[in-house]
Amino acid sequence: MRSTFVRRLLGPQNRHLWFWIFVGPFVLGLTLFTYVPLAWSVYLSFFDAHNTVSPTDFVGLDNYTAMLGDDAFTGSLVTFLVFTAFIVPATYALSLALALMVNRLRWAQAFFRSVFFLPVACSYVVAALIWKMSIFNGVRFGLANTVLDWFGADQIAWLSTTDPPWYWLVIVTVRLWLQAGFYMVLFLAGLQRISPRLYEAAAVDGARPGWQVFRHITFPQLRATSVAVVLLLVINAFQAFDEFYNLLADSRGYPPYARPPLVYLYYTALGQGQNLGLGSAGAVILALIIAVVTVVQARWFGLGRKED
Amino acid sequence: MSMSRRRLLGAGGGLALTGALAAACGSNTGRDGDDHAGQPVLEQWYHQYGEPGTEQAVRRYADAYLKANVQVQWRPGNYDQQTAAALLTKSGPDVFEVNGPTLDQIQGGQVVDLTDLLSEAKDDFNPAVLAPKTYQGKIWAVPQVIDTQLLYYRKSMLDASGVEPPRSLDALIDAAKELTTKDVKGLFLGNDGGPGVLAGTPLNAAGLTLVTEDGEVGFDDPAAARTLGKLRQLYAEKSLLLGAPSDWSDPAAFTQGLTAMQWSGLWALPQVKKALGDDFGVLPFPQDGAHGAPAVPVGAYGAAVSARARDKALAKAYVKWLWVQRTDYQEDFALRYGFHIPARISLATKAAKLRQGAAGEAVRFATDHGHAEPLLWTSASRTAYQDALSRIIKGGADPGGELRSVVRKTEAELRRVKKKS
């Protein structure tokens, strides 16, 4: 009796056992480190939770109305939109261009592929510090200012100048450098999947190599890859924190510009603010926005739809 | 697919990290615990001081306490965030130093009332830094050492340009402009242009406060807008050094000749002296307006006891022993490694090192013109004010309008914290 019960529990060929051995740690980690904090955060968002994770002072939707009425938070959403508007097209275009160039190489392709991919292995923190302290520092011996000096231009305090907003140049280029290589590899995989017969047929039909072939063969054939790349880029932009924090924060806080939602919430909930209720409300709002955007985007692009 | 793989790796990494952390937390601090075997354990946290020798010193003090096995944790990184998170759990410190405690920590019952520890010595503690540690007549932390900030100026550069050390805000603005050349800027107020480090100091220099003694907004006054508006001029005239490799707390920009004047901490004084010899002077933030007076900020790290301490009485006894009774250790800690002013008036007045030259002047500024951040100035108010100041200085926003919105937010914060008490 007992042995049949155990056997049934283990499943045919111990399949249940193996299922849980492989999936168990993952499920456990996901529950412990993702779902429990997520649910707790939703719970906290309905309380006045200053400096506590077990609050007693229920405030209903007050945190939500406070957050939505907070111009610093809504401003951070605008910051995010601006950042996305820069970084997504820029990374898309650069990584596609790199992929097209590397794909045409007849020799040393592996070398260039590795070279362009290499920055992906660099940490955001390290890259941000190099950008901040040696390339784009505001004094005369910074790399960018040295170059400007050759042309007789004045030195620029890249991260501190708000008019014009030079800090965007620093923020966008560091991420561009870090992530373009990764998306280049995705595009390369996409390019190599395009059947050579299509190009042959196009040549027979008299299509000029170059723009015409790219416009009518390569680009449409990359649709699935493009959709995935854009989706990933937008999600990554939403998660932006490291380079912003390391480029712009100092010991006394963070300037009121170029402050994306995660940075603002970090200061509200985890910095000196320790207003965990308000921060959680902001996180829930942000999560809802990300969910809606992702679903709409996936529908729009037809992610997962069968390719014809 | 790639998302879920990343999640899996993330979760795996998280598990591995937890294991590593658990192992790290379990280990001892490397001190031999022979003398303290069998004694109750007290965990004490310090933030990482930059000066060599400080860590060894605090471990030595801890070792000398005979009634408990005090284990010191020396914590680099974002110390305020670390303690705030640790105070939510049982595994936090028993005794910890804190740049506060904040009003929310006191109201939330996270720290223990230490009033009785100071009883006989209370009058010997500098009242300016004791005040922000006092709430409703009770003291919540024992001040350890006083830190202050001041304006360093390069005498030779001022002489070369025929500029007098500025005694008013207008003079400071003119001097900064005069001293700016192609390669050297006039003034360094931090890479953000000033809002972070200056905080309430310009308001103090205009004769105002952040929060008044009766708990009202202290800068709802046209003078505030006028003074803060002047700071914009420094930025607009390109007199400010921005984007230096190290920030205001490090005197490097000043000693390397990137700027003729710099706002920095008292802690920078030994370095400045070593690099420049006598070629520098110090000033408080210059006064502005008819009711103004020079101003410097003062603040103190304090020793506090966590409300979740395993043995609160023992933790309190230890704090009393180290930060009230053992004045020899307090003197050693304040003066031997870094450069701080002892929190005890009796120690500060007898310290020879704090009498001569620039150090003596700095101590005088701190005594005569020192302003500590009021306890009621909460983090939400500070953020609103700092954001507004940044928009005024860098964006040229209207100071009056910006300040009105800060006053509104501060009033709301004051109402919130008063409601709780």
PDB file of N, CA, C and O in Angstrom, chain A residues 77-141:
ATOM      1  N   LEU A  77       8.609  59.555 -14.729  1.00  0.00           N
ATOM      2  CA  LEU A  77       8.050  58.778 -15.842  1.00  0.00           C
ATOM      3  C   LEU A  77       8.357  59.467 -17.171  1.00  0.00           C
ATOM      4  O   LEU A  77       8.659  58.809 -18.170  1.00  0.00           O
ATOM      5  N   VAL A  78       8.289  60.799 -17.178  1.00  0.00           N
ATOM      6  CA  VAL A  78       8.646  61.540 -18.396  1.00  0.00           C
ATOM      7  C   VAL A  78      10.121  61.301 -18.737  1.00  0.00           C
ATOM      8  O   VAL A  78      10.480  61.060 -19.890  1.00  0.00           O
ATOM      9  N   THR A  79      10.962  61.350 -17.694  1.00  0.00           N
ATOM     10  CA  THR A  79      12.388  61.073 -17.895  1.00  0.00           C
ATOM     11  C   THR A  79      12.579  59.725 -18.560  1.00  0.00           C
ATOM     12  O   THR A  79      13.347  59.572 -19.508  1.00  0.00           O
ATOM     13  N   PHE A  80      11.832  58.744 -18.067  1.00  0.00           N
ATOM     14  CA  PHE A  80      11.950  57.412 -18.642  1.00  0.00           C
ATOM     15  C   PHE A  80      11.552  57.415 -20.124  1.00  0.00           C
ATOM     16  O   PHE A  80      12.211  56.808 -20.955  1.00  0.00           O
ATOM     17  N   LEU A  81      10.446  58.140 -20.431  1.00  0.00           N
ATOM     18  CA  LEU A  81       9.998  58.179 -21.830  1.00  0.00           C
ATOM     19  C   LEU A  81      11.069  58.801 -22.722  1.00  0.00           C
ATOM     20  O   LEU A  81      11.357  58.300 -23.809  1.00  0.00           O
ATOM     21  N   VAL A  82      11.679  59.894 -22.237  1.00  0.00           N
ATOM     22  CA  VAL A  82      12.721  60.556 -23.018  1.00  0.00           C
ATOM     23  C   VAL A  82      13.893  59.601 -23.239  1.00  0.00           C
ATOM     24  O   VAL A  82      14.401  59.447 -24.349  1.00  0.00           O
ATOM     25  N   PHE A  83      14.274  58.921 -22.146  1.00  0.00           N
ATOM     26  CA  PHE A  83      15.390  57.988 -22.220  1.00  0.00           C
ATOM     27  C   PHE A  83      15.095  56.886 -23.242  1.00  0.00           C
ATOM     28  O   PHE A  83      15.927  56.559 -24.097  1.00  0.00           O
ATOM     29  N   THR A  84      13.872  56.329 -23.176  1.00  0.00           N
ATOM     30  CA  THR A  84      13.501  55.274 -24.111  1.00  0.00           C
ATOM     31  C   THR A  84      13.527  55.786 -25.546  1.00  0.00           C
ATOM     32  O   THR A  84      13.994  55.099 -26.456  1.00  0.00           O
ATOM     33  N   ALA A  85      13.035  57.012 -25.726  1.00  0.00           N
ATOM     34  CA  ALA A  85      12.991  57.578 -27.072  1.00  0.00           C
ATOM     35  C   ALA A  85      14.393  57.726 -27.658  1.00  0.00           C
ATOM     36  O   ALA A  85      14.583  57.669 -28.867  1.00  0.00           O
ATOM     37  N   PHE A  86      15.386  57.923 -26.792  1.00  0.00           N
ATOM     38  CA  PHE A  86      16.763  57.995 -27.278  1.00  0.00           C
ATOM     39  C   PHE A  86      17.368  56.611 -27.469  1.00  0.00           C
ATOM     40  O   PHE A  86      17.937  56.294 -28.497  1.00  0.00           O
ATOM     41  N   ILE A  87      17.267  55.801 -26.427  1.00  0.00           N
ATOM     42  CA  ILE A  87      18.108  54.611 -26.363  1.00  0.00           C
ATOM     43  C   ILE A  87      17.590  53.497 -27.262  1.00  0.00           C
ATOM     44  O   ILE A  87      18.375  52.764 -27.854  1.00  0.00           O
ATOM     45  N   VAL A  88      16.257  53.348 -27.375  1.00  0.00           N
ATOM     46  CA  VAL A  88      15.751  52.213 -28.144  1.00  0.00           C
ATOM     47  C   VAL A  88      16.096  52.357 -29.633  1.00  0.00           C
ATOM     48  O   VAL A  88      16.721  51.460 -30.202  1.00  0.00           O
ATOM     49  N   PRO A  89      15.753  53.476 -30.287  1.00  0.00           N
ATOM     50  CA  PRO A  89      16.132  53.588 -31.706  1.00  0.00           C
ATOM     51  C   PRO A  89      17.648  53.588 -31.909  1.00  0.00           C
ATOM     52  O   PRO A  89      18.135  52.973 -32.857  1.00  0.00           O
ATOM     53  N   ALA A  90      18.376  54.220 -30.986  1.00  0.00           N
ATOM     54  CA  ALA A  90      19.826  54.298 -31.169  1.00  0.00           C
ATOM     55  C   ALA A  90      20.460  52.918 -31.097  1.00  0.00           C
ATOM     56  O   ALA A  90      21.267  52.550 -31.956  1.00  0.00           O
ATOM     57  N   THR A  91      20.080  52.131 -30.081  1.00  0.00           N
ATOM     58  CA  THR A  91      20.653  50.791 -29.975  1.00  0.00           C
ATOM     59  C   THR A  91      20.214  49.934 -31.150  1.00  0.00           C
ATOM     60  O   THR A  91      21.000  49.170 -31.713  1.00  0.00           O
ATOM     61  N   TYR A  92      18.940  50.072 -31.506  1.00  0.00           N
ATOM     62  CA  TYR A  92      18.421  49.267 -32.615  1.00  0.00           C
ATOM     63  C   TYR A  92      19.230  49.537 -33.875  1.00  0.00           C
ATOM     64  O   TYR A  92      19.742  48.619 -34.516  1.00  0.00           O
ATOM     65  N   ALA A  93      19.379  50.795 -34.220  1.00  0.00           N
ATOM     66  CA  ALA A  93      20.076  51.151 -35.457  1.00  0.00           C
ATOM     67  C   ALA A  93      21.545  50.744 -35.395  1.00  0.00           C
ATOM     68  O   ALA A  93      22.072  50.146 -36.345  1.00  0.00           O
ATOM     69  N   LEU A  94      22.190  51.013 -34.272  1.00  0.00           N
ATOM     70  CA  LEU A  94      23.622  50.711 -34.182  1.00  0.00           C
ATOM     71  C   LEU A  94      23.873  49.211 -34.236  1.00  0.00           C
ATOM     72  O   LEU A  94      24.755  48.745 -34.965  1.00  0.00           O
ATOM     73  N   SER A  95      23.078  48.436 -33.492  1.00  0.00           N
ATOM     74  CA  SER A  95      23.364  47.003 -33.471  1.00  0.00           C
ATOM     75  C   SER A  95      23.023  46.372 -34.817  1.00  0.00           C
ATOM     76  O   SER A  95      23.723  45.462 -35.269  1.00  0.00           O
ATOM     77  N   LEU A  96      21.973  46.866 -35.475  1.00  0.00           N
ATOM     78  CA  LEU A  96      21.658  46.335 -36.802  1.00  0.00           C
ATOM     79  C   LEU A  96      22.773  46.681 -37.786  1.00  0.00           C
ATOM     80  O   LEU A  96      23.208  45.832 -38.582  1.00  0.00           O
ATOM     81  N   ALA A  97      23.267  47.906 -37.716  1.00  0.00           N
ATOM     82  CA  ALA A  97      24.344  48.307 -38.619  1.00  0.00           C
ATOM     83  C   ALA A  97      25.592  47.462 -38.386  1.00  0.00           C
ATOM     84  O   ALA A  97      26.216  46.979 -39.342  1.00  0.00           O
ATOM     85  N   LEU A  98      25.925  47.252 -37.120  1.00  0.00           N
ATOM     86  CA  LEU A  98      27.092  46.420 -36.803  1.00  0.00           C
ATOM     87  C   LEU A  98      26.906  45.011 -37.352  1.00  0.00           C
ATOM     88  O   LEU A  98      27.812  44.436 -37.957  1.00  0.00           O
ATOM     89  N   ALA A  99      25.685  44.466 -37.140  1.00  0.00           N
ATOM     90  CA  ALA A  99      25.423  43.101 -37.596  1.00  0.00           C
ATOM     91  C   ALA A  99      25.563  43.010 -39.115  1.00  0.00           C
ATOM     92  O   ALA A  99      26.164  42.069 -39.643  1.00  0.00           O
ATOM     93  N   LEU A 100      25.012  43.995 -39.842  1.00  0.00           N
ATOM     94  CA  LEU A 100      25.101  43.971 -41.305  1.00  0.00           C
ATOM     95  C   LEU A 100      26.559  44.030 -41.756  1.00  0.00           C
ATOM     96  O   LEU A 100      26.967  43.313 -42.676  1.00  0.00           O
ATOM     97  N   MET A 101      27.338  44.857 -41.078  1.00  0.00           N
ATOM     98  CA  MET A 101      28.744  44.988 -41.472  1.00  0.00           C
ATOM     99  C   MET A 101      29.515  43.711 -41.179  1.00  0.00           C
ATOM    100  O   MET A 101      30.244  43.209 -42.024  1.00  0.00           O
ATOM    101  N   VAL A 102      29.322  43.195 -39.953  1.00  0.00           N
ATOM    102  CA  VAL A 102      30.074  41.992 -39.582  1.00  0.00           C
ATOM    103  C   VAL A 102      29.656  40.823 -40.468  1.00  0.00           C
ATOM    104  O   VAL A 102      30.479  40.001 -40.877  1.00  0.00           O
ATOM    105  N   ASN A 103      28.372  40.780 -40.819  1.00  0.00           N
ATOM    106  CA  ASN A 103      27.862  39.670 -41.616  1.00  0.00           C
ATOM    107  C   ASN A 103      28.478  39.643 -43.014  1.00  0.00           C
ATOM    108  O   ASN A 103      28.571  38.601 -43.640  1.00  0.00           O
ATOM    109  N   ARG A 104      28.890  40.787 -43.519  1.00  0.00           N
ATOM    110  CA  ARG A 104      29.442  40.851 -44.874  1.00  0.00           C
ATOM    111  C   ARG A 104      30.918  40.490 -44.912  1.00  0.00           C
ATOM    112  O   ARG A 104      31.473  40.288 -45.982  1.00  0.00           O
ATOM    113  N   LEU A 105      31.538  40.457 -43.731  1.00  0.00           N
ATOM    114  CA  LEU A 105      32.984  40.219 -43.709  1.00  0.00           C
ATOM    115  C   LEU A 105      33.314  38.838 -44.256  1.00  0.00           C
ATOM    116  O   LEU A 105      32.638  37.869 -43.944  1.00  0.00           O
ATOM    117  N   ARG A 106      34.359  38.764 -45.067  1.00  0.00           N
ATOM    118  CA  ARG A 106      34.778  37.471 -45.593  1.00  0.00           C
ATOM    119  C   ARG A 106      35.872  36.872 -44.725  1.00  0.00           C
ATOM    120  O   ARG A 106      36.084  35.685 -44.693  1.00  0.00           O
ATOM    121  N   TRP A 107      36.605  37.730 -44.027  1.00  0.00           N
ATOM    122  CA  TRP A 107      37.639  37.201 -43.128  1.00  0.00           C
ATOM    123  C   TRP A 107      37.559  37.935 -41.791  1.00  0.00           C
ATOM    124  O   TRP A 107      36.966  39.004 -41.692  1.00  0.00           O
ATOM    125  N   ALA A 108      38.112  37.312 -40.778  1.00  0.00           N
ATOM    126  CA  ALA A 108      38.167  37.898 -39.426  1.00  0.00           C
ATOM    127  C   ALA A 108      36.780  38.194 -38.857  1.00  0.00           C
ATOM    128  O   ALA A 108      36.628  39.060 -38.007  1.00  0.00           O
ATOM    129  N   GLN A 109      35.760  37.460 -39.350  1.00  0.00           N
ATOM    130  CA  GLN A 109      34.420  37.736 -38.846  1.00  0.00           C
ATOM    131  C   GLN A 109      34.310  37.429 -37.353  1.00  0.00           C
ATOM    132  O   GLN A 109      33.751  38.211 -36.592  1.00  0.00           O
ATOM    133  N   ALA A 110      34.905  36.295 -36.973  1.00  0.00           N
ATOM    134  CA  ALA A 110      34.827  35.900 -35.561  1.00  0.00           C
ATOM    135  C   ALA A 110      35.504  36.941 -34.682  1.00  0.00           C
ATOM    136  O   ALA A 110      35.023  37.272 -33.600  1.00  0.00           O
ATOM    137  N   PHE A 111      36.612  37.490 -35.184  1.00  0.00           N
ATOM    138  CA  PHE A 111      37.328  38.499 -34.411  1.00  0.00           C
ATOM    139  C   PHE A 111      36.454  39.727 -34.169  1.00  0.00           C
ATOM    140  O   PHE A 111      36.259  40.163 -33.035  1.00  0.00           O
ATOM    141  N   PHE A 112      35.869  40.264 -35.226  1.00  0.00           N
ATOM    142  CA  PHE A 112      35.068  41.481 -35.059  1.00  0.00           C
ATOM    143  C   PHE A 112      33.801  41.212 -34.250  1.00  0.00           C
ATOM    144  O   PHE A 112      33.355  42.048 -33.472  1.00  0.00           O
ATOM    145  N   ARG A 113      33.241  40.004 -34.462  1.00  0.00           N
ATOM    146  CA  ARG A 113      32.057  39.655 -33.690  1.00  0.00           C
ATOM    147  C   ARG A 113      32.400  39.696 -32.202  1.00  0.00           C
ATOM    148  O   ARG A 113      31.671  40.257 -31.389  1.00  0.00           O
ATOM    149  N   SER A 114      33.545  39.140 -31.843  1.00  0.00           N
ATOM    150  CA  SER A 114      33.942  39.126 -30.427  1.00  0.00           C
ATOM    151  C   SER A 114      34.244  40.527 -29.928  1.00  0.00           C
ATOM    152  O   SER A 114      33.867  40.898 -28.818  1.00  0.00           O
ATOM    153  N   VAL A 115      34.927  41.296 -30.752  1.00  0.00           N
ATOM    154  CA  VAL A 115      35.315  42.641 -30.323  1.00  0.00           C
ATOM    155  C   VAL A 115      34.083  43.485 -30.026  1.00  0.00           C
ATOM    156  O   VAL A 115      34.006  44.164 -29.005  1.00  0.00           O
ATOM    157  N   PHE A 116      33.089  43.390 -30.905  1.00  0.00           N
ATOM    158  CA  PHE A 116      31.893  44.202 -30.684  1.00  0.00           C
ATOM    159  C   PHE A 116      31.055  43.661 -29.537  1.00  0.00           C
ATOM    160  O   PHE A 116      30.293  44.390 -28.911  1.00  0.00           O
ATOM    161  N   PHE A 117      31.197  42.365 -29.268  1.00  0.00           N
ATOM    162  CA  PHE A 117      30.404  41.765 -28.194  1.00  0.00           C
ATOM    163  C   PHE A 117      31.041  42.004 -26.830  1.00  0.00           C
ATOM    164  O   PHE A 117      30.361  41.996 -25.808  1.00  0.00           O
ATOM    165  N   LEU A 118      32.333  42.241 -26.831  1.00  0.00           N
ATOM    166  CA  LEU A 118      33.097  42.320 -25.587  1.00  0.00           C
ATOM    167  C   LEU A 118      32.514  43.282 -24.531  1.00  0.00           C
ATOM    168  O   LEU A 118      32.446  42.930 -23.351  1.00  0.00           O
ATOM    169  N   PRO A 119      32.075  44.499 -24.901  1.00  0.00           N
ATOM    170  CA  PRO A 119      31.560  45.421 -23.871  1.00  0.00           C
ATOM    171  C   PRO A 119      30.405  44.852 -23.066  1.00  0.00           C
ATOM    172  O   PRO A 119      30.178  45.270 -21.928  1.00  0.00           O
ATOM    173  N   VAL A 120      29.671  43.868 -23.649  1.00  0.00           N
ATOM    174  CA  VAL A 120      28.541  43.276 -22.927  1.00  0.00           C
ATOM    175  C   VAL A 120      29.025  42.663 -21.618  1.00  0.00           C
ATOM    176  O   VAL A 120      28.300  42.623 -20.629  1.00  0.00           O
ATOM    177  N   ALA A 121      30.275  42.211 -21.618  1.00  0.00           N
ATOM    178  CA  ALA A 121      30.809  41.555 -20.420  1.00  0.00           C
ATOM    179  C   ALA A 121      31.198  42.557 -19.345  1.00  0.00           C
ATOM    180  O   ALA A 121      31.511  42.176 -18.230  1.00  0.00           O
ATOM    181  N   CYS A 122      31.180  43.844 -19.683  1.00  0.00           N
ATOM    182  CA  CYS A 122      31.603  44.855 -18.709  1.00  0.00           C
ATOM    183  C   CYS A 122      30.425  45.221 -17.809  1.00  0.00           C
ATOM    184  O   CYS A 122      29.272  45.219 -18.238  1.00  0.00           O
ATOM    185  N   SER A 123      30.718  45.510 -16.558  1.00  0.00           N
ATOM    186  CA  SER A 123      29.630  45.846 -15.632  1.00  0.00           C
ATOM    187  C   SER A 123      29.166  47.285 -15.850  1.00  0.00           C
ATOM    188  O   SER A 123      29.949  48.156 -16.214  1.00  0.00           O
ATOM    189  N   TYR A 124      27.876  47.510 -15.607  1.00  0.00           N
ATOM    190  CA  TYR A 124      27.321  48.862 -15.762  1.00  0.00           C
ATOM    191  C   TYR A 124      27.991  49.834 -14.813  1.00  0.00           C
ATOM    192  O   TYR A 124      28.221  50.987 -15.141  1.00  0.00           O
ATOM    193  N   VAL A 125      28.273  49.352 -13.614  1.00  0.00           N
ATOM    194  CA  VAL A 125      28.862  50.240 -12.614  1.00  0.00           C
ATOM    195  C   VAL A 125      30.246  50.691 -13.065  1.00  0.00           C
ATOM    196  O   VAL A 125      30.568  51.882 -13.052  1.00  0.00           O
ATOM    197  N   VAL A 126      31.049  49.722 -13.492  1.00  0.00           N
ATOM    198  CA  VAL A 126      32.411  50.051 -13.910  1.00  0.00           C
ATOM    199  C   VAL A 126      32.384  51.000 -15.105  1.00  0.00           C
ATOM    200  O   VAL A 126      33.070  52.029 -15.121  1.00  0.00           O
ATOM    201  N   ALA A 127      31.557  50.658 -16.094  1.00  0.00           N
ATOM    202  CA  ALA A 127      31.494  51.505 -17.290  1.00  0.00           C
ATOM    203  C   ALA A 127      31.030  52.914 -16.915  1.00  0.00           C
ATOM    204  O   ALA A 127      31.589  53.911 -17.386  1.00  0.00           O
ATOM    205  N   ALA A 128      30.024  52.992 -16.038  1.00  0.00           N
ATOM    206  CA  ALA A 128      29.510  54.313 -15.648  1.00  0.00           C
ATOM    207  C   ALA A 128      30.604  55.136 -14.976  1.00  0.00           C
ATOM    208  O   ALA A 128      30.732  56.340 -15.224  1.00  0.00           O
ATOM    209  N   LEU A 129      31.408  54.481 -14.144  1.00  0.00           N
ATOM    210  CA  LEU A 129      32.464  55.221 -13.453  1.00  0.00           C
ATOM    211  C   LEU A 129      33.537  55.693 -14.428  1.00  0.00           C
ATOM    212  O   LEU A 129      34.070  56.794 -14.303  1.00  0.00           O
ATOM    213  N   ILE A 130      33.852  54.858 -15.422  1.00  0.00           N
ATOM    214  CA  ILE A 130      34.841  55.281 -16.426  1.00  0.00           C
ATOM    215  C   ILE A 130      34.292  56.463 -17.218  1.00  0.00           C
ATOM    216  O   ILE A 130      34.982  57.456 -17.448  1.00  0.00           O
ATOM    217  N   TRP A 131      33.021  56.364 -17.600  1.00  0.00           N
ATOM    218  CA  TRP A 131      32.408  57.463 -18.343  1.00  0.00           C
ATOM    219  C   TRP A 131      32.429  58.757 -17.512  1.00  0.00           C
ATOM    220  O   TRP A 131      32.747  59.815 -17.997  1.00  0.00           O
ATOM    221  N   LYS A 132      32.079  58.597 -16.231  1.00  0.00           N
ATOM    222  CA  LYS A 132      31.953  59.772 -15.368  1.00  0.00           C
ATOM    223  C   LYS A 132      33.312  60.385 -15.046  1.00  0.00           C
ATOM    224  O   LYS A 132      33.478  61.594 -15.092  1.00  0.00           O
ATOM    225  N   MET A 133      34.279  59.536 -14.707  1.00  0.00           N
ATOM    226  CA  MET A 133      35.512  60.082 -14.154  1.00  0.00           C
ATOM    227  C   MET A 133      36.597  60.312 -15.190  1.00  0.00           C
ATOM    228  O   MET A 133      37.412  61.212 -15.026  1.00  0.00           O
ATOM    229  N   SER A 134      36.633  59.509 -16.267  1.00  0.00           N
ATOM    230  CA  SER A 134      37.729  59.798 -17.184  1.00  0.00           C
ATOM    231  C   SER A 134      37.274  60.323 -18.537  1.00  0.00           C
ATOM    232  O   SER A 134      37.927  61.195 -19.095  1.00  0.00           O
ATOM    233  N   ILE A 135      36.187  59.822 -19.081  1.00  0.00           N
ATOM    234  CA  ILE A 135      35.829  60.305 -20.420  1.00  0.00           C
ATOM    235  C   ILE A 135      35.075  61.627 -20.351  1.00  0.00           C
ATOM    236  O   ILE A 135      35.427  62.604 -20.997  1.00  0.00           O
ATOM    237  N   PHE A 136      34.021  61.647 -19.538  1.00  0.00           N
ATOM    238  CA  PHE A 136      33.160  62.828 -19.532  1.00  0.00           C
ATOM    239  C   PHE A 136      33.247  63.612 -18.226  1.00  0.00           C
ATOM    240  O   PHE A 136      32.245  64.102 -17.736  1.00  0.00           O
ATOM    241  N   ASN A 137      34.417  63.702 -17.622  1.00  0.00           N
ATOM    242  CA  ASN A 137      34.462  64.587 -16.462  1.00  0.00           C
ATOM    243  C   ASN A 137      34.522  66.035 -16.947  1.00  0.00           C
ATOM    244  O   ASN A 137      34.781  66.307 -18.116  1.00  0.00           O
ATOM    245  N   GLY A 138      34.260  66.950 -16.056  1.00  0.00           N
ATOM    246  CA  GLY A 138      34.038  68.324 -16.498  1.00  0.00           C
ATOM    247  C   GLY A 138      35.292  69.178 -16.557  1.00  0.00           C
ATOM    248  O   GLY A 138      35.223  70.362 -16.878  1.00  0.00           O
ATOM    249  N   VAL A 139      36.449  68.617 -16.205  1.00  0.00           N
ATOM    250  CA  VAL A 139      37.646  69.457 -16.131  1.00  0.00           C
ATOM    251  C   VAL A 139      38.504  69.284 -17.381  1.00  0.00           C
ATOM    252  O   VAL A 139      38.207  68.464 -18.233  1.00  0.00           O
ATOM    253  N   ARG A 140      39.580  70.036 -17.435  1.00  0.00           N
ATOM    254  CA  ARG A 140      40.295  70.156 -18.699  1.00  0.00           C
ATOM    255  C   ARG A 140      40.971  68.862 -19.128  1.00  0.00           C
ATOM    256  O   ARG A 140      41.213  68.651 -20.300  1.00  0.00           O
ATOM    257  N   PHE A 141      41.272  67.951 -18.186  1.00  0.00           N
ATOM    258  CA  PHE A 141      41.972  66.743 -18.593  1.00  0.00           C
ATOM    259  C   PHE A 141      41.057  65.553 -18.856  1.00  0.00           C
ATOM    260  O   PHE A 141      41.522  64.444 -19.054  1.00  0.00           O
TER     261      PHE A 141
END
